[in-house]
Amino acid sequence: MSQLGQHLVRRPHDRSHPRRSDNPHGEIWLVYFDEVRIGTIGERAGVPVHADQWAWSVGFYPDMDPGRQRSGIHSSFDAAREAFEAAWSALLPNLSENAFAEWRRDRDWRAEVAQKRARGEKLASEIIRSTLMRCPCGTTFDSWKPDESYPHRAHIYAAQTEGKVRW
């Protein structure tokens, strides 16, 4: 049996293993290498019955250069699985552990963002510390209040032109 074929019967000692998707509209296998999702094998949707029904794709983001991912279409699951395995076998030796580490960092960051959003928190980049500015004339004003900020535009632009202020 092929290497991926062993994974499909879920032998516990293998690092690469598929998981059946929860999609009720078609059979889709999500293929993982350790915990990194490396690709899919699944039934195609919306194609004529005389067309090849199975598609596969291998590759992951981030840290895999665009164009290195591979994909194909086949008439049977077994043919798609064999093509997937061949593509993964060719791709894996060229991947460093850093590629997998970058994927894990991205996964962890996205999970952290989702948790913050679920708690109703803002990201650090969304928090505006202060809208107060100091004009070159010495006045402090709220930059979000037009009636306070407009009178100071001329002072700020003049100071920028003279190179006294930078953004």
CSV table of N, CA and C in Angstrom, one decimal:
chain,number,residue,atom,x,y,z
A,1,MET,N,0.9,-1.2,0.0
A,1,MET,CA,0.0,0.0,0.0
A,1,MET,C,0.9,1.2,0.0
A,2,SER,N,0.5,2.3,-0.7
A,2,SER,CA,1.3,3.5,-0.8
A,2,SER,C,1.4,4.2,0.6
A,3,GLN,N,2.3,5.1,0.7
A,3,GLN,CA,2.5,5.8,1.9
A,3,GLN,C,1.2,6.6,2.3
A,4,LEU,N,0.7,7.3,1.4
A,4,LEU,CA,-0.6,8.1,1.7
A,4,LEU,C,-1.7,7.1,1.9
A,5,GLY,N,-1.7,6.0,1.2
A,5,GLY,CA,-2.8,5.0,1.4
A,5,GLY,C,-2.8,4.5,2.8
A,6,GLN,N,-1.6,4.3,3.4
A,6,GLN,CA,-1.5,4.0,4.8
A,6,GLN,C,-2.1,5.1,5.7
A,7,HIS,N,-1.8,6.3,5.3
A,7,HIS,CA,-2.4,7.4,6.1
A,7,HIS,C,-3.9,7.4,6.1
A,8,LEU,N,-4.4,7.1,4.9
A,8,LEU,CA,-5.9,7.1,4.8
A,8,LEU,C,-6.6,6.1,5.6
A,9,VAL,N,-5.9,5.0,6.0
A,9,VAL,CA,-6.5,4.1,6.9
A,9,VAL,C,-6.1,4.4,8.3
A,10,ARG,N,-5.5,5.5,8.5
A,10,ARG,CA,-5.2,6.1,9.8
A,10,ARG,C,-4.3,5.3,10.7
A,11,ARG,N,-3.2,4.9,10.2
A,11,ARG,CA,-2.3,4.2,11.1
A,11,ARG,C,-1.7,5.2,12.0
A,12,PRO,N,-1.7,4.9,13.3
A,12,PRO,CA,-1.3,5.9,14.3
A,12,PRO,C,0.2,6.4,14.2
A,13,HIS,N,1.0,5.5,13.7
A,13,HIS,CA,2.4,5.9,13.7
A,13,HIS,C,2.8,6.8,12.5
A,14,ASP,N,1.9,7.1,11.6
A,14,ASP,CA,2.2,8.0,10.5
A,14,ASP,C,2.1,9.4,10.8
A,15,ARG,N,3.0,10.3,10.3
A,15,ARG,CA,2.9,11.7,10.6
A,15,ARG,C,1.8,12.4,9.7
A,16,SER,N,1.6,11.9,8.5
A,16,SER,CA,0.7,12.5,7.6
A,16,SER,C,-0.6,11.7,7.6
A,17,HIS,N,-1.7,12.5,7.8
A,17,HIS,CA,-3.0,11.7,7.9
A,17,HIS,C,-4.2,12.6,7.5
A,18,PRO,N,-5.2,12.0,6.9
A,18,PRO,CA,-6.3,12.8,6.4
A,18,PRO,C,-7.4,12.8,7.5
A,19,ARG,N,-8.3,13.8,7.4
A,19,ARG,CA,-9.4,13.9,8.2
A,19,ARG,C,-10.6,14.2,7.3
A,20,ARG,N,-11.7,13.5,7.5
A,20,ARG,CA,-12.9,13.7,6.6
A,20,ARG,C,-13.5,15.1,7.0
A,21,SER,N,-13.8,15.9,6.0
A,21,SER,CA,-14.4,17.2,6.2
A,21,SER,C,-15.8,17.0,6.7
A,22,ASP,N,-16.3,18.0,7.3
A,22,ASP,CA,-17.7,18.0,7.8
A,22,ASP,C,-18.7,18.5,6.7
A,23,ASN,N,-18.2,18.7,5.5
A,23,ASN,CA,-19.1,19.2,4.4
A,23,ASN,C,-20.1,18.1,4.0
A,24,PRO,N,-21.4,18.4,4.2
A,24,PRO,CA,-22.3,17.3,3.9
A,24,PRO,C,-22.6,17.2,2.4
A,25,HIS,N,-22.1,18.1,1.5
A,25,HIS,CA,-22.4,18.1,0.1
A,25,HIS,C,-21.4,17.4,-0.7
A,26,GLY,N,-20.4,16.9,-0.2
A,26,GLY,CA,-19.4,16.1,-1.0
A,26,GLY,C,-18.4,15.5,-0.1
A,27,GLU,N,-17.7,14.5,-0.7
A,27,GLU,CA,-16.6,13.8,0.1
A,27,GLU,C,-15.3,14.6,-0.1
A,28,ILE,N,-14.8,15.1,1.0
A,28,ILE,CA,-13.6,15.9,1.0
A,28,ILE,C,-12.7,15.4,2.1
A,29,TRP,N,-11.4,15.1,1.8
A,29,TRP,CA,-10.5,14.7,2.8
A,29,TRP,C,-9.5,15.8,2.9
A,30,LEU,N,-9.3,16.3,4.2
A,30,LEU,CA,-8.3,17.3,4.5
A,30,LEU,C,-7.0,16.5,5.0
A,31,VAL,N,-5.9,16.7,4.3
A,31,VAL,CA,-4.7,16.0,4.5
A,31,VAL,C,-3.7,16.8,5.4
A,32,TYR,N,-3.3,16.2,6.5
A,32,TYR,CA,-2.4,16.9,7.5
A,32,TYR,C,-1.1,16.2,7.5
A,33,PHE,N,0.0,17.0,7.7
A,33,PHE,CA,1.3,16.5,8.1
A,33,PHE,C,1.6,17.0,9.5
A,34,ASP,N,1.6,16.1,10.4
A,34,ASP,CA,1.5,16.5,11.8
A,34,ASP,C,0.2,17.3,12.0
A,35,GLU,N,0.3,18.5,12.5
A,35,GLU,CA,-0.9,19.3,12.6
A,35,GLU,C,-1.1,20.3,11.5
A,36,VAL,N,-0.2,20.3,10.5
A,36,VAL,CA,-0.2,21.3,9.4
A,36,VAL,C,-1.1,20.7,8.3
A,37,ARG,N,-2.1,21.5,7.9
A,37,ARG,CA,-2.9,21.0,6.8
A,37,ARG,C,-2.2,21.3,5.5
A,38,ILE,N,-1.8,20.2,4.8
A,38,ILE,CA,-1.0,20.3,3.6
A,38,ILE,C,-1.8,20.2,2.3
A,39,GLY,N,-3.1,19.8,2.4
A,39,GLY,CA,-3.8,19.8,1.1
A,39,GLY,C,-5.2,19.1,1.3
A,40,THR,N,-5.8,18.9,0.2
A,40,THR,CA,-7.1,18.3,0.1
A,40,THR,C,-7.3,17.3,-1.0
A,41,ILE,N,-8.1,16.3,-0.9
A,41,ILE,CA,-8.6,15.4,-1.9
A,41,ILE,C,-10.1,15.4,-1.8
A,42,GLY,N,-10.8,15.7,-2.9
A,42,GLY,CA,-12.2,15.7,-2.8
A,42,GLY,C,-13.0,15.7,-4.1
A,43,GLU,N,-14.3,15.4,-3.9
A,43,GLU,CA,-15.2,15.4,-5.1
A,43,GLU,C,-15.4,16.8,-5.5
A,44,ARG,N,-15.4,17.0,-6.8
A,44,ARG,CA,-15.6,18.3,-7.4
A,44,ARG,C,-17.1,18.6,-7.4
A,45,ALA,N,-17.4,19.8,-7.3
A,45,ALA,CA,-18.9,20.2,-7.3
A,45,ALA,C,-19.2,20.9,-8.6
A,46,GLY,N,-20.4,20.6,-9.1
A,46,GLY,CA,-20.9,21.4,-10.3
A,46,GLY,C,-20.3,21.0,-11.6
A,47,VAL,N,-19.6,19.8,-11.7
A,47,VAL,CA,-19.1,19.4,-13.0
A,47,VAL,C,-20.0,18.4,-13.6
A,48,PRO,N,-20.0,18.3,-14.9
A,48,PRO,CA,-20.8,17.3,-15.6
A,48,PRO,C,-20.4,15.9,-15.2
A,49,VAL,N,-21.4,14.9,-15.3
A,49,VAL,CA,-21.1,13.6,-14.8
A,49,VAL,C,-20.0,12.9,-15.6
A,50,HIS,N,-19.8,13.3,-16.9
A,50,HIS,CA,-18.8,12.7,-17.7
A,50,HIS,C,-17.4,13.2,-17.5
A,51,ALA,N,-17.3,14.3,-16.7
A,51,ALA,CA,-16.0,14.9,-16.4
A,51,ALA,C,-15.4,14.2,-15.2
A,52,ASP,N,-14.0,14.3,-15.1
A,52,ASP,CA,-13.3,13.7,-13.9
A,52,ASP,C,-13.9,14.3,-12.6
A,53,GLN,N,-14.2,13.5,-11.7
A,53,GLN,CA,-15.0,13.9,-10.5
A,53,GLN,C,-14.1,14.2,-9.3
A,54,TRP,N,-12.8,13.9,-9.3
A,54,TRP,CA,-12.0,14.0,-8.1
A,54,TRP,C,-10.9,15.1,-8.4
A,55,ALA,N,-10.7,15.9,-7.4
A,55,ALA,CA,-9.6,16.9,-7.5
A,55,ALA,C,-8.7,16.8,-6.2
A,56,TRP,N,-7.5,17.2,-6.4
A,56,TRP,CA,-6.6,17.3,-5.2
A,56,TRP,C,-5.7,18.6,-5.3
A,57,SER,N,-5.3,19.0,-4.2
A,57,SER,CA,-4.3,20.1,-4.2
A,57,SER,C,-3.4,19.9,-3.0
A,58,VAL,N,-2.1,20.2,-3.2
A,58,VAL,CA,-1.1,20.1,-2.1
A,58,VAL,C,-0.4,21.4,-2.0
A,59,GLY,N,-0.1,21.8,-0.8
A,59,GLY,CA,0.6,23.1,-0.5
A,59,GLY,C,-0.1,23.8,0.7
A,60,PHE,N,0.6,24.7,1.3
A,60,PHE,CA,0.0,25.4,2.4
A,60,PHE,C,0.6,26.8,2.5
A,61,TYR,N,-0.1,27.7,3.2
A,61,TYR,CA,0.3,29.1,3.3
A,61,TYR,C,0.1,29.4,4.8
A,62,PRO,N,1.0,30.2,5.4
A,62,PRO,CA,2.1,31.0,4.8
A,62,PRO,C,3.4,30.2,4.7
A,63,ASP,N,4.3,30.8,4.2
A,63,ASP,CA,5.7,30.4,4.0
A,63,ASP,C,6.0,29.3,3.0
A,64,MET,N,5.0,29.1,2.1
A,64,MET,CA,5.3,28.4,0.9
A,64,MET,C,5.1,29.3,-0.3
A,65,ASP,N,6.1,29.5,-1.1
A,65,ASP,CA,6.1,30.5,-2.1
A,65,ASP,C,4.9,30.2,-3.1
A,66,PRO,N,4.2,31.3,-3.6
A,66,PRO,CA,3.2,31.0,-4.5
A,66,PRO,C,3.8,30.3,-5.8
A,67,GLY,N,3.0,29.5,-6.3
A,67,GLY,CA,3.5,28.7,-7.5
A,67,GLY,C,4.1,27.4,-7.2
A,68,ARG,N,4.4,27.1,-5.9
A,68,ARG,CA,4.9,25.8,-5.5
A,68,ARG,C,3.8,24.8,-5.2
A,69,GLN,N,2.6,25.3,-5.0
A,69,GLN,CA,1.4,24.4,-4.7
A,69,GLN,C,1.1,23.7,-6.0
A,70,ARG,N,0.6,22.5,-5.9
A,70,ARG,CA,0.3,21.6,-7.0
A,70,ARG,C,-1.1,21.2,-6.9
A,71,SER,N,-1.8,20.9,-8.0
A,71,SER,CA,-3.1,20.4,-8.0
A,71,SER,C,-3.4,19.6,-9.3
A,72,GLY,N,-4.5,18.8,-9.2
A,72,GLY,CA,-4.9,18.0,-10.4
A,72,GLY,C,-6.3,17.5,-10.3
A,73,ILE,N,-6.7,16.9,-11.4
A,73,ILE,CA,-8.1,16.4,-11.5
A,73,ILE,C,-8.0,15.0,-12.0
A,74,HIS,N,-8.8,14.1,-11.4
A,74,HIS,CA,-8.7,12.6,-11.8
A,74,HIS,C,-10.1,12.0,-11.7
A,75,SER,N,-10.2,10.9,-12.4
A,75,SER,CA,-11.5,10.2,-12.5
A,75,SER,C,-11.9,9.4,-11.2
A,76,SER,N,-10.9,9.1,-10.4
A,76,SER,CA,-11.2,8.3,-9.2
A,76,SER,C,-10.5,8.8,-8.0
A,77,PHE,N,-11.0,8.5,-6.8
A,77,PHE,CA,-10.3,8.9,-5.6
A,77,PHE,C,-8.9,8.3,-5.5
A,78,ASP,N,-8.7,7.0,-5.9
A,78,ASP,CA,-7.4,6.4,-5.8
A,78,ASP,C,-6.4,7.1,-6.7
A,79,ALA,N,-6.8,7.5,-7.9
A,79,ALA,CA,-5.9,8.2,-8.9
A,79,ALA,C,-5.5,9.5,-8.3
A,80,ALA,N,-6.5,10.2,-7.7
A,80,ALA,CA,-6.3,11.5,-7.1
A,80,ALA,C,-5.3,11.4,-5.9
A,81,ARG,N,-5.5,10.3,-5.1
A,81,ARG,CA,-4.7,10.1,-4.0
A,81,ARG,C,-3.2,9.8,-4.4
A,82,GLU,N,-3.1,9.0,-5.4
A,82,GLU,CA,-1.7,8.7,-5.9
A,82,GLU,C,-1.0,9.9,-6.5
A,83,ALA,N,-1.7,10.8,-7.2
A,83,ALA,CA,-1.1,12.0,-7.7
A,83,ALA,C,-0.8,13.0,-6.6
A,84,PHE,N,-1.7,13.0,-5.6
A,84,PHE,CA,-1.4,13.9,-4.4
A,84,PHE,C,-0.1,13.4,-3.7
A,85,GLU,N,0.0,12.1,-3.5
A,85,GLU,CA,1.1,11.5,-2.8
A,85,GLU,C,2.4,11.8,-3.6
A,86,ALA,N,2.4,11.7,-4.9
A,86,ALA,CA,3.6,11.9,-5.7
A,86,ALA,C,4.0,13.4,-5.6
A,87,ALA,N,3.0,14.3,-5.7
A,87,ALA,CA,3.3,15.7,-5.6
A,87,ALA,C,3.9,16.0,-4.2
A,88,TRP,N,3.3,15.5,-3.1
A,88,TRP,CA,3.8,15.7,-1.8
A,88,TRP,C,5.2,15.2,-1.6
A,89,SER,N,5.4,14.0,-2.1
A,89,SER,CA,6.7,13.4,-2.0
A,89,SER,C,7.8,14.2,-2.7
A,90,ALA,N,7.4,14.9,-3.8
A,90,ALA,CA,8.4,15.7,-4.5
A,90,ALA,C,8.6,17.1,-3.7
A,91,LEU,N,7.5,17.5,-3.1
A,91,LEU,CA,7.6,18.8,-2.4
A,91,LEU,C,8.2,18.7,-1.0
A,92,LEU,N,8.0,17.7,-0.3
A,92,LEU,CA,8.4,17.6,1.1
A,92,LEU,C,9.9,17.8,1.3
A,93,PRO,N,10.8,17.1,0.5
A,93,PRO,CA,12.2,17.3,0.7
A,93,PRO,C,12.7,18.7,0.5
A,94,ASN,N,12.0,19.6,-0.2
A,94,ASN,CA,12.4,20.9,-0.4
A,94,ASN,C,11.8,21.9,0.6
A,95,LEU,N,11.1,21.4,1.6
A,95,LEU,CA,10.5,22.3,2.6
A,95,LEU,C,11.4,22.2,3.9
A,96,SER,N,11.6,23.3,4.5
A,96,SER,CA,12.4,23.3,5.7
A,96,SER,C,11.4,23.3,6.9
A,97,GLU,N,12.0,23.0,8.1
A,97,GLU,CA,11.1,23.0,9.3
A,97,GLU,C,10.6,24.5,9.5
A,98,ASN,N,11.3,25.5,9.0
A,98,ASN,CA,10.8,26.8,9.2
A,98,ASN,C,9.5,27.1,8.5
A,99,ALA,N,9.2,26.4,7.3
A,99,ALA,CA,8.0,26.5,6.6
A,99,ALA,C,6.8,26.1,7.5
A,100,PHE,N,7.0,24.9,8.2
A,100,PHE,CA,6.0,24.4,9.1
A,100,PHE,C,5.9,25.3,10.3
A,101,ALA,N,7.0,25.8,10.8
A,101,ALA,CA,7.0,26.6,12.0
A,101,ALA,C,6.2,27.9,11.7
A,102,GLU,N,6.4,28.5,10.5
A,102,GLU,CA,5.7,29.7,10.1
A,102,GLU,C,4.2,29.4,10.0
A,103,TRP,N,3.8,28.3,9.5
A,103,TRP,CA,2.4,27.9,9.5
A,103,TRP,C,1.8,27.9,10.9
A,104,ARG,N,2.6,27.2,11.8
A,104,ARG,CA,2.1,27.1,13.2
A,104,ARG,C,2.0,28.5,13.8
A,105,ARG,N,2.9,29.4,13.6
A,105,ARG,CA,2.9,30.7,14.2
A,105,ARG,C,1.6,31.5,13.7
A,106,ASP,N,1.4,31.3,12.4
A,106,ASP,CA,0.2,32.0,11.8
A,106,ASP,C,-1.1,31.4,12.3
A,107,ARG,N,-1.1,30.1,12.5
A,107,ARG,CA,-2.3,29.4,13.1
A,107,ARG,C,-2.6,29.9,14.5
A,108,ASP,N,-1.5,30.0,15.3
A,108,ASP,CA,-1.6,30.5,16.7
A,108,ASP,C,-2.1,31.9,16.8
A,109,TRP,N,-1.5,32.8,15.9
A,109,TRP,CA,-1.9,34.2,15.9
A,109,TRP,C,-3.4,34.3,15.5
A,110,ARG,N,-3.8,33.6,14.5
A,110,ARG,CA,-5.2,33.7,14.1
A,110,ARG,C,-6.1,33.2,15.2
A,111,ALA,N,-5.7,32.2,15.9
A,111,ALA,CA,-6.5,31.7,17.1
A,111,ALA,C,-6.6,32.7,18.2
A,112,GLU,N,-5.5,33.4,18.4
A,112,GLU,CA,-5.4,34.5,19.4
A,112,GLU,C,-6.3,35.6,19.0
A,113,VAL,N,-6.3,36.0,17.8
A,113,VAL,CA,-7.2,37.1,17.3
A,113,VAL,C,-8.7,36.7,17.5
A,114,ALA,N,-9.0,35.4,17.1
A,114,ALA,CA,-10.4,34.9,17.2
A,114,ALA,C,-10.8,35.0,18.7
A,115,GLN,N,-9.9,34.6,19.6
A,115,GLN,CA,-10.3,34.6,21.0
A,115,GLN,C,-10.5,36.0,21.5
A,116,LYS,N,-9.7,36.9,21.1
A,116,LYS,CA,-9.9,38.3,21.5
A,116,LYS,C,-11.2,38.9,21.0
A,117,ARG,N,-11.5,38.6,19.7
A,117,ARG,CA,-12.8,39.0,19.1
A,117,ARG,C,-13.9,38.4,19.9
A,118,ALA,N,-13.8,37.1,20.2
A,118,ALA,CA,-14.9,36.5,21.0
A,118,ALA,C,-15.2,37.1,22.3
A,119,ARG,N,-14.1,37.6,22.9
A,119,ARG,CA,-14.2,38.3,24.2
A,119,ARG,C,-14.6,39.8,24.1
A,120,GLY,N,-14.7,40.2,22.8
A,120,GLY,CA,-15.1,41.6,22.6
A,120,GLY,C,-13.9,42.6,22.7
A,121,GLU,N,-12.7,42.1,22.7
A,121,GLU,CA,-11.5,43.0,22.8
A,121,GLU,C,-11.1,43.5,21.5
A,122,LYS,N,-10.3,44.6,21.5
A,122,LYS,CA,-9.8,45.1,20.2
A,122,LYS,C,-8.3,44.6,20.2
A,123,LEU,N,-7.8,44.6,18.9
A,123,LEU,CA,-6.4,44.3,18.8
A,123,LEU,C,-5.6,45.5,19.1
A,124,ALA,N,-4.3,45.4,19.4
A,124,ALA,CA,-3.5,46.5,19.8
A,124,ALA,C,-3.5,47.5,18.7
A,125,SER,N,-3.5,47.1,17.4
A,125,SER,CA,-3.5,48.0,16.3
A,125,SER,C,-4.8,48.8,16.1
A,126,GLU,N,-5.8,48.4,16.8
A,126,GLU,CA,-7.1,49.1,16.7
A,126,GLU,C,-7.4,50.0,17.8
A,127,ILE,N,-6.5,50.1,18.8
A,127,ILE,CA,-6.6,50.9,19.9
A,127,ILE,C,-5.9,52.3,19.6
A,128,ILE,N,-6.7,53.3,19.7
A,128,ILE,CA,-6.1,54.7,19.5
A,128,ILE,C,-5.8,55.2,20.9
A,129,ARG,N,-4.5,55.4,21.1
A,129,ARG,CA,-4.1,55.8,22.4
A,129,ARG,C,-4.6,57.2,22.8
A,130,SER,N,-4.4,58.1,21.8
A,130,SER,CA,-4.9,59.5,22.0
A,130,SER,C,-5.0,60.2,20.7
A,131,THR,N,-6.0,61.0,20.6
A,131,THR,CA,-6.2,61.8,19.4
A,131,THR,C,-5.7,63.2,19.6
A,132,LEU,N,-5.1,63.5,20.7
A,132,LEU,CA,-4.5,64.8,21.0
A,132,LEU,C,-3.2,65.0,20.3
A,133,MET,N,-3.1,66.3,19.7
A,133,MET,CA,-1.8,66.6,19.0
A,133,MET,C,-1.4,68.0,19.6
A,134,ARG,N,-0.1,68.2,19.4
A,134,ARG,CA,0.5,69.6,19.8
A,134,ARG,C,0.9,70.3,18.5
A,135,CYS,N,0.3,71.4,18.3
A,135,CYS,CA,0.6,72.3,17.1
A,135,CYS,C,1.9,72.9,17.3
A,136,PRO,N,2.6,73.2,16.2
A,136,PRO,CA,3.9,74.0,16.3
A,136,PRO,C,3.7,75.3,17.0
A,137,CYS,N,2.5,75.8,17.1
A,137,CYS,CA,2.3,77.1,17.8
A,137,CYS,C,2.2,76.9,19.3
A,138,GLY,N,2.2,75.6,19.7
A,138,GLY,CA,2.2,75.3,21.2
A,138,GLY,C,0.8,74.9,21.7
A,139,THR,N,-0.2,75.0,20.9
A,139,THR,CA,-1.6,74.6,21.4
A,139,THR,C,-1.8,73.1,21.3
A,140,THR,N,-2.4,72.5,22.3
A,140,THR,CA,-2.8,71.1,22.2
A,140,THR,C,-4.3,71.1,21.8
A,141,PHE,N,-4.6,70.2,20.8
A,141,PHE,CA,-5.9,70.1,20.3
A,141,PHE,C,-6.3,68.7,20.0
A,142,ASP,N,-7.6,68.4,19.9
A,142,ASP,CA,-8.1,67.1,19.5
A,142,ASP,C,-8.2,67.0,18.0
A,143,SER,N,-7.3,66.1,17.4
A,143,SER,CA,-7.3,66.0,15.9
A,143,SER,C,-8.6,65.4,15.3
A,144,TRP,N,-9.4,64.8,16.1
A,144,TRP,CA,-10.7,64.3,15.6
A,144,TRP,C,-11.8,65.3,15.7
A,145,LYS,N,-11.5,66.4,16.2
A,145,LYS,CA,-12.6,67.5,16.2
A,145,LYS,C,-12.2,68.6,15.2
A,146,PRO,N,-12.9,68.6,14.1
A,146,PRO,CA,-12.6,69.6,13.0
A,146,PRO,C,-12.5,71.0,13.5
A,147,ASP,N,-13.4,71.4,14.4
A,147,ASP,CA,-13.4,72.8,14.8
A,147,ASP,C,-12.2,73.1,15.6
A,148,GLU,N,-11.5,72.1,16.2
A,148,GLU,CA,-10.3,72.4,16.9
A,148,GLU,C,-9.1,72.2,16.0
A,149,SER,N,-9.1,71.3,15.1
A,149,SER,CA,-7.9,71.0,14.3
A,149,SER,C,-7.7,71.9,13.1
A,150,TYR,N,-8.8,72.3,12.4
A,150,TYR,CA,-8.7,73.2,11.2
A,150,TYR,C,-7.9,74.4,11.4
A,151,PRO,N,-8.0,75.2,12.5
A,151,PRO,CA,-7.2,76.4,12.6
A,151,PRO,C,-5.7,76.1,12.7
A,152,HIS,N,-5.3,74.9,13.0
A,152,HIS,CA,-3.9,74.6,13.1
A,152,HIS,C,-3.3,74.0,11.9
A,153,ARG,N,-4.1,73.7,10.9
A,153,ARG,CA,-3.5,73.2,9.6
A,153,ARG,C,-2.4,74.0,9.0
A,154,ALA,N,-2.7,75.3,8.9
A,154,ALA,CA,-1.7,76.2,8.3
A,154,ALA,C,-0.4,76.2,9.1
A,155,HIS,N,-0.4,76.1,10.4
A,155,HIS,CA,0.8,76.0,11.2
A,155,HIS,C,1.6,74.7,11.0
A,156,ILE,N,0.8,73.6,10.9
A,156,ILE,CA,1.4,72.3,10.7
A,156,ILE,C,2.1,72.2,9.3
A,157,TYR,N,1.3,72.6,8.3
A,157,TYR,CA,1.9,72.6,6.9
A,157,TYR,C,3.1,73.4,6.8
A,158,ALA,N,3.1,74.6,7.4
A,158,ALA,CA,4.3,75.5,7.3
A,158,ALA,C,5.5,74.9,8.0
A,159,ALA,N,5.2,74.2,9.1
A,159,ALA,CA,6.3,73.6,9.9
A,159,ALA,C,6.9,72.4,9.1
A,160,GLN,N,6.0,71.7,8.4
A,160,GLN,CA,6.4,70.5,7.6
A,160,GLN,C,7.3,71.0,6.4
A,161,THR,N,6.8,72.1,5.8
A,161,THR,CA,7.6,72.7,4.6
A,161,THR,C,9.0,73.1,5.1
A,162,GLU,N,9.1,73.7,6.2
A,162,GLU,CA,10.4,74.1,6.8
A,162,GLU,C,11.2,73.0,7.3
A,163,GLY,N,10.6,71.8,7.4
A,163,GLY,CA,11.3,70.6,7.9
A,163,GLY,C,11.4,70.5,9.4
A,164,LYS,N,10.5,71.3,10.1
A,164,LYS,CA,10.5,71.3,11.5
A,164,LYS,C,9.7,70.2,12.1
A,165,VAL,N,8.8,69.6,11.3
A,165,VAL,CA,7.9,68.5,11.8
A,165,VAL,C,7.9,67.4,10.8
A,166,ARG,N,7.9,66.2,11.3
A,166,ARG,CA,7.8,65.0,10.4
A,166,ARG,C,6.7,64.2,10.8
A,167,TRP,N,6.1,63.4,9.9
A,167,TRP,CA,5.0,62.5,10.2
A,167,TRP,C,5.6,61.1,10.4
